[in-house]
PDB file of C-alpha atoms in Angstrom:
ATOM      1  CA  VAL A 263      63.030 209.353 123.478  1.00 67.00           C
ATOM      2  CA  HIS A 264      61.320 206.736 121.253  1.00 70.00           C
ATOM      3  CA  ARG A 265      58.204 204.294 121.670  1.00 74.00           C
ATOM      4  CA  LEU A 266      57.170 200.883 121.319  1.00 76.00           C
ATOM      5  CA  ASP A 267      53.706 199.907 120.068  1.00 70.00           C
ATOM      6  CA  ARG A 268      51.460 199.091 123.136  1.00 73.00           C
ATOM      7  CA  PRO A 269      51.608 195.378 122.618  1.00 76.00           C
ATOM      8  CA  VAL A 270      55.484 195.001 121.910  1.00 81.00           C
ATOM      9  CA  SER A 271      57.815 194.271 124.564  1.00 83.00           C
ATOM     10  CA  GLY A 272      61.602 194.905 124.943  1.00 86.00           C
ATOM     11  CA  VAL A 273      64.125 197.485 125.306  1.00 88.00           C
ATOM     12  CA  MET A 274      63.378 201.107 125.796  1.00 85.00           C
ATOM     13  CA  VAL A 275      65.938 204.365 126.192  1.00 82.00           C
ATOM     14  CA  PHE A 276      64.845 207.045 128.421  1.00 83.00           C
ATOM     15  CA  GLY A 277      67.011 210.374 128.696  1.00 80.00           C
ATOM     16  CA  LYS A 278      67.663 211.206 132.325  1.00 83.00           C
ATOM     17  CA  THR A 279      67.925 215.001 131.849  1.00 85.00           C
ATOM     18  CA  SER A 280      66.318 217.138 128.994  1.00 87.00           C
ATOM     19  CA  LYS A 281      69.479 217.846 127.489  1.00 85.00           C
ATOM     20  CA  GLY A 282      70.099 214.083 127.180  1.00 81.00           C
ATOM     21  CA  ALA A 283      66.717 213.386 125.898  1.00 83.00           C
ATOM     22  CA  SER A 284      67.155 216.252 123.129  1.00 86.00           C
ATOM     23  CA  ARG A 285      70.388 214.608 122.069  1.00 84.00           C
ATOM     24  CA  LEU A 286      68.923 211.137 122.243  1.00 82.00           C
ATOM     25  CA  SER A 287      65.884 212.394 120.014  1.00 83.00           C
ATOM     26  CA  GLU A 288      68.270 214.057 117.648  1.00 85.00           C
ATOM     27  CA  GLN A 289      69.903 210.664 117.043  1.00 81.00           C
ATOM     28  CA  ILE A 290      66.442 209.326 116.350  1.00 78.00           C
ATOM     29  CA  ARG A 291      65.888 211.745 113.907  1.00 80.00           C
ATOM     30  CA  ALA A 292      68.982 211.309 112.086  1.00 79.00           C
ATOM     31  CA  HIS A 293      68.416 207.371 112.326  1.00 76.00           C
ATOM     32  CA  SER A 294      71.935 206.755 114.179  1.00 81.00           C
ATOM     33  CA  ILE A 295      70.197 204.780 116.794  1.00 83.00           C
ATOM     34  CA  GLU A 296      70.395 201.111 115.601  1.00 89.00           C
ATOM     35  CA  LYS A 297      67.025 199.252 116.530  1.00 89.00           C
ATOM     36  CA  GLU A 298      66.999 195.503 116.298  1.00 94.00           C
ATOM     37  CA  TYR A 299      63.782 193.229 116.872  1.00 95.00           C
ATOM     38  CA  HIS A 300      63.056 189.483 116.783  1.00 96.00           C
ATOM     39  CA  ALA A 301      59.615 188.445 115.708  1.00 96.00           C
ATOM     40  CA  LEU A 302      57.945 185.072 115.564  1.00 95.00           C
ATOM     41  CA  VAL A 303      56.150 185.059 112.337  1.00 96.00           C
ATOM     42  CA  HIS A 304      53.615 182.460 110.580  1.00 96.00           C
ATOM     43  CA  GLY A 305      55.058 180.500 107.783  1.00 96.00           C
ATOM     44  CA  SER A 306      58.526 180.097 106.330  1.00 95.00           C
ATOM     45  CA  LEU A 307      60.259 182.671 104.283  1.00 95.00           C
ATOM     46  CA  GLN A 308      61.473 181.907 100.912  1.00 91.00           C
ATOM     47  CA  LYS A 309      64.796 183.706 101.323  1.00 95.00           C
ATOM     48  CA  SER A 310      66.996 183.348 104.611  1.00 95.00           C
ATOM     49  CA  SER A 311      67.477 187.095 104.597  1.00 97.00           C
ATOM     50  CA  GLY A 312      66.528 190.315 102.481  1.00 97.00           C
ATOM     51  CA  THR A 313      65.465 193.938 102.643  1.00 97.00           C
ATOM     52  CA  LEU A 314      62.047 194.899 102.605  1.00 97.00           C
ATOM     53  CA  ILE A 315      61.296 198.280 100.854  1.00 98.00           C
ATOM     54  CA  HIS A 316      57.888 199.704 100.840  1.00 98.00           C
ATOM     55  CA  PHE A 317      55.710 202.874 100.981  1.00 98.00           C
ATOM     56  CA  LEU A 318      53.483 203.099 104.219  1.00 97.00           C
ATOM     57  CA  LYS A 319      50.340 205.034 104.915  1.00 97.00           C
ATOM     58  CA  ARG A 320      48.565 205.327 108.241  1.00 96.00           C
ATOM     59  CA  ASP A 321      44.981 205.559 108.430  1.00 95.00           C
ATOM     60  CA  ALA A 322      44.271 207.163 111.676  1.00 92.00           C
ATOM     61  CA  ASN A 323      40.520 206.282 111.973  1.00 94.00           C
ATOM     62  CA  LYS A 324      41.443 202.534 111.457  1.00 93.00           C
ATOM     63  CA  LYS A 325      44.530 203.062 113.617  1.00 91.00           C
ATOM     64  CA  LYS A 326      46.347 200.699 111.053  1.00 95.00           C
ATOM     65  CA  THR A 327      49.133 201.337 108.541  1.00 96.00           C
ATOM     66  CA  PHE A 328      48.732 200.065 105.157  1.00 97.00           C
ATOM     67  CA  VAL A 329      51.300 199.252 102.048  1.00 97.00           C
ATOM     68  CA  VAL A 330      50.666 202.043  99.227  1.00 96.00           C
ATOM     69  CA  ASP A 331      52.241 202.758  95.836  1.00 96.00           C
ATOM     70  CA  GLU A 332      54.967 205.365  96.146  1.00 94.00           C
ATOM     71  CA  GLY A 333      53.574 208.664  95.077  1.00 92.00           C
ATOM     72  CA  VAL A 334      50.398 208.390  97.067  1.00 95.00           C
ATOM     73  CA  SER A 335      49.998 211.301  99.168  1.00 95.00           C
ATOM     74  CA  GLY A 336      51.060 211.008 102.785  1.00 94.00           C
ATOM     75  CA  ALA A 337      53.038 207.926 102.001  1.00 96.00           C
ATOM     76  CA  GLU A 338      56.361 207.410 103.698  1.00 96.00           C
ATOM     77  CA  TYR A 339      59.248 205.437 102.849  1.00 97.00           C
ATOM     78  CA  ALA A 340      59.929 202.478 104.945  1.00 96.00           C
ATOM     79  CA  GLU A 341      63.011 199.962 104.897  1.00 96.00           C
ATOM     80  CA  LEU A 342      63.875 196.882 107.055  1.00 96.00           C
ATOM     81  CA  LEU A 343      66.418 194.116 106.986  1.00 97.00           C
ATOM     82  CA  TYR A 344      65.393 190.607 108.071  1.00 98.00           C
ATOM     83  CA  GLU A 345      67.227 187.371 108.738  1.00 98.00           C
ATOM     84  CA  VAL A 346      65.735 184.227 109.510  1.00 97.00           C
ATOM     85  CA  VAL A 347      67.347 182.889 112.945  1.00 96.00           C
ATOM     86  CA  GLU A 348      65.428 179.517 113.100  1.00 94.00           C
ATOM     87  CA  LYS A 349      62.457 177.785 111.764  1.00 95.00           C
ATOM     88  CA  ARG A 350      59.885 176.073 114.324  1.00 87.00           C
ATOM     89  CA  GLY A 351      57.314 174.130 112.603  1.00 91.00           C
ATOM     90  CA  SER A 352      55.102 176.485 110.932  1.00 93.00           C
ATOM     91  CA  TYR A 353      56.694 179.623 112.280  1.00 95.00           C
ATOM     92  CA  SER A 354      59.881 181.232 111.476  1.00 96.00           C
ATOM     93  CA  LEU A 355      61.974 183.405 114.077  1.00 96.00           C
ATOM     94  CA  LEU A 356      63.251 186.448 112.641  1.00 97.00           C
ATOM     95  CA  ARG A 357      66.152 189.088 113.312  1.00 97.00           C
ATOM     96  CA  VAL A 358      64.917 192.603 112.001  1.00 97.00           C
ATOM     97  CA  ILE A 359      66.797 195.644 111.661  1.00 96.00           C
ATOM     98  CA  LEU A 360      64.991 198.767 111.208  1.00 91.00           C
ATOM     99  CA  HIS A 361      66.169 201.486 108.858  1.00 90.00           C
ATOM    100  CA  THR A 362      63.383 203.622 109.102  1.00 90.00           C
ATOM    101  CA  GLY A 363      60.787 203.867 112.069  1.00 85.00           C
ATOM    102  CA  ARG A 364      57.384 204.144 110.954  1.00 91.00           C
ATOM    103  CA  HIS A 365      54.267 203.515 112.552  1.00 91.00           C
ATOM    104  CA  HIS A 366      53.466 199.722 112.869  1.00 94.00           C
ATOM    105  CA  GLN A 367      56.211 199.400 110.394  1.00 95.00           C
ATOM    106  CA  ILE A 368      57.338 195.931 111.082  1.00 96.00           C
ATOM    107  CA  ARG A 369      53.956 194.835 111.422  1.00 95.00           C
ATOM    108  CA  THR A 370      52.817 196.052 108.103  1.00 97.00           C
ATOM    109  CA  GLN A 371      55.802 194.974 105.978  1.00 98.00           C
ATOM    110  CA  LEU A 372      55.866 191.047 107.141  1.00 97.00           C
ATOM    111  CA  SER A 373      52.088 190.704 106.952  1.00 97.00           C
ATOM    112  CA  HIS A 374      52.332 192.412 103.430  1.00 97.00           C
ATOM    113  CA  ILE A 375      54.901 189.523 102.373  1.00 97.00           C
ATOM    114  CA  GLY A 376      52.119 186.907 103.796  1.00 96.00           C
ATOM    115  CA  HIS A 377      54.161 186.432 107.174  1.00 97.00           C
ATOM    116  CA  PRO A 378      52.054 188.353 109.923  1.00 97.00           C
ATOM    117  CA  ILE A 379      53.663 188.235 113.365  1.00 95.00           C
ATOM    118  CA  VAL A 380      52.231 185.780 115.693  1.00 94.00           C
ATOM    119  CA  GLY A 381      49.504 187.212 117.904  1.00 91.00           C
ATOM    120  CA  ASP A 382      49.084 190.075 115.609  1.00 92.00           C
ATOM    121  CA  ILE A 383      45.170 189.798 114.660  1.00 91.00           C
ATOM    122  CA  LYS A 384      45.016 193.446 113.476  1.00 91.00           C
ATOM    123  CA  TYR A 385      47.648 192.583 110.560  1.00 92.00           C
ATOM    124  CA  GLY A 386      46.403 188.833 109.744  1.00 89.00           C
ATOM    125  CA  SER A 387      47.504 186.490 112.604  1.00 90.00           C
ATOM    126  CA  ALA A 388      44.887 183.764 112.842  1.00 82.00           C
ATOM    127  CA  GLU A 389      45.912 183.188 116.363  1.00 81.00           C
ATOM    128  CA  ALA A 390      45.797 185.677 119.299  1.00 78.00           C
ATOM    129  CA  ARG A 391      48.241 185.460 122.270  1.00 78.00           C
ATOM    130  CA  GLY A 392      47.109 186.085 125.895  1.00 70.00           C
ATOM    131  CA  LYS A 393      47.172 189.701 127.025  1.00 69.00           C
ATOM    132  CA  GLU A 394      50.347 189.726 128.957  1.00 69.00           C
ATOM    133  CA  GLU A 395      52.163 188.101 126.156  1.00 75.00           C
ATOM    134  CA  GLY A 396      51.342 190.664 123.443  1.00 77.00           C
ATOM    135  CA  LEU A 397      52.604 190.324 120.031  1.00 88.00           C
ATOM    136  CA  ALA A 398      55.629 187.837 119.251  1.00 92.00           C
ATOM    137  CA  LEU A 399      57.644 190.842 118.619  1.00 94.00           C
ATOM    138  CA  VAL A 400      60.422 191.830 120.916  1.00 94.00           C
ATOM    139  CA  ALA A 401      62.905 195.197 120.774  1.00 92.00           C
ATOM    140  CA  THR A 402      65.958 192.932 121.674  1.00 94.00           C
ATOM    141  CA  ARG A 403      68.678 195.570 121.134  1.00 94.00           C
ATOM    142  CA  LEU A 404      69.317 199.318 120.851  1.00 90.00           C
ATOM    143  CA  SER A 405      72.801 201.034 120.046  1.00 90.00           C
ATOM    144  CA  PHE A 406      73.460 204.602 120.282  1.00 87.00           C
ATOM    145  CA  ASP A 407      75.867 207.505 121.210  1.00 86.00           C
ATOM    146  CA  LYS A 408      75.829 208.293 124.671  1.00 82.00           C
ATOM    147  CA  ALA A 409      74.579 211.976 124.849  1.00 72.00           C
ATOM    148  CA  THR A 410      77.731 213.132 127.064  1.00 71.00           C
ATOM    149  CA  GLY A 411      80.414 212.057 124.491  1.00 70.00           C
ATOM    150  CA  ASN A 412      81.376 209.785 121.851  1.00 77.00           C
ATOM    151  CA  GLU A 413      80.904 206.442 123.527  1.00 88.00           C
ATOM    152  CA  ARG A 414      78.660 203.870 121.739  1.00 90.00           C
ATOM    153  CA  VAL A 415      76.103 202.168 124.361  1.00 89.00           C
ATOM    154  CA  GLU A 416      74.727 198.924 123.343  1.00 92.00           C
ATOM    155  CA  VAL A 417      71.624 197.746 125.606  1.00 90.00           C
ATOM    156  CA  CYS A 418      70.405 194.212 124.937  1.00 92.00           C
ATOM    157  CA  LEU A 419      67.864 192.050 126.393  1.00 90.00           C
ATOM    158  CA  PRO A 420      68.690 188.564 127.042  1.00 89.00           C
ATOM    159  CA  ARG A 421      67.124 185.922 125.009  1.00 89.00           C
ATOM    160  CA  ASP A 422      65.643 184.008 127.837  1.00 86.00           C
ATOM    161  CA  LEU A 423      63.422 187.282 128.597  1.00 85.00           C
ATOM    162  CA  TRP A 424      61.874 187.471 124.741  1.00 84.00           C
ATOM    163  CA  GLY A 425      58.965 185.368 125.292  1.00 79.00           C
ATOM    164  CA  LEU A 426      58.962 184.147 122.110  1.00 75.00           C
TER     165      LEU A 426
END
């Protein structure tokens, strides 16, 4: 019912039935599914936490998304929250919570503020990771309402499986 960029790993949700998938898709459209990621980025952020708000526009020909000014035709509002979990030499491990789900949103916004994700050559990382490793970006938690009732479900990926 949702997607991850090809080089991103982590938690996914699938609907067992078409009715269940439809209800989960509605939660995605209503932004009621909570999505949490962890990313290893270059550098040390000035603030230990913050909100990033930008307008993003996808360039289908370049298969890349860019930060643009508000009012640019086709630009979409994008918002995420980040928190520095720990610093590792010249890297920072961030917890990221998406409030919107735009194409390459986390990758674009973090790169725009000067902290590209490790291994993300497309968005400014100076170093590549192995093909099996992908980007240093992992979907670590999803929280949503069960399609069959009002029960909230939380799916978490244990930290030892993050690969960061």
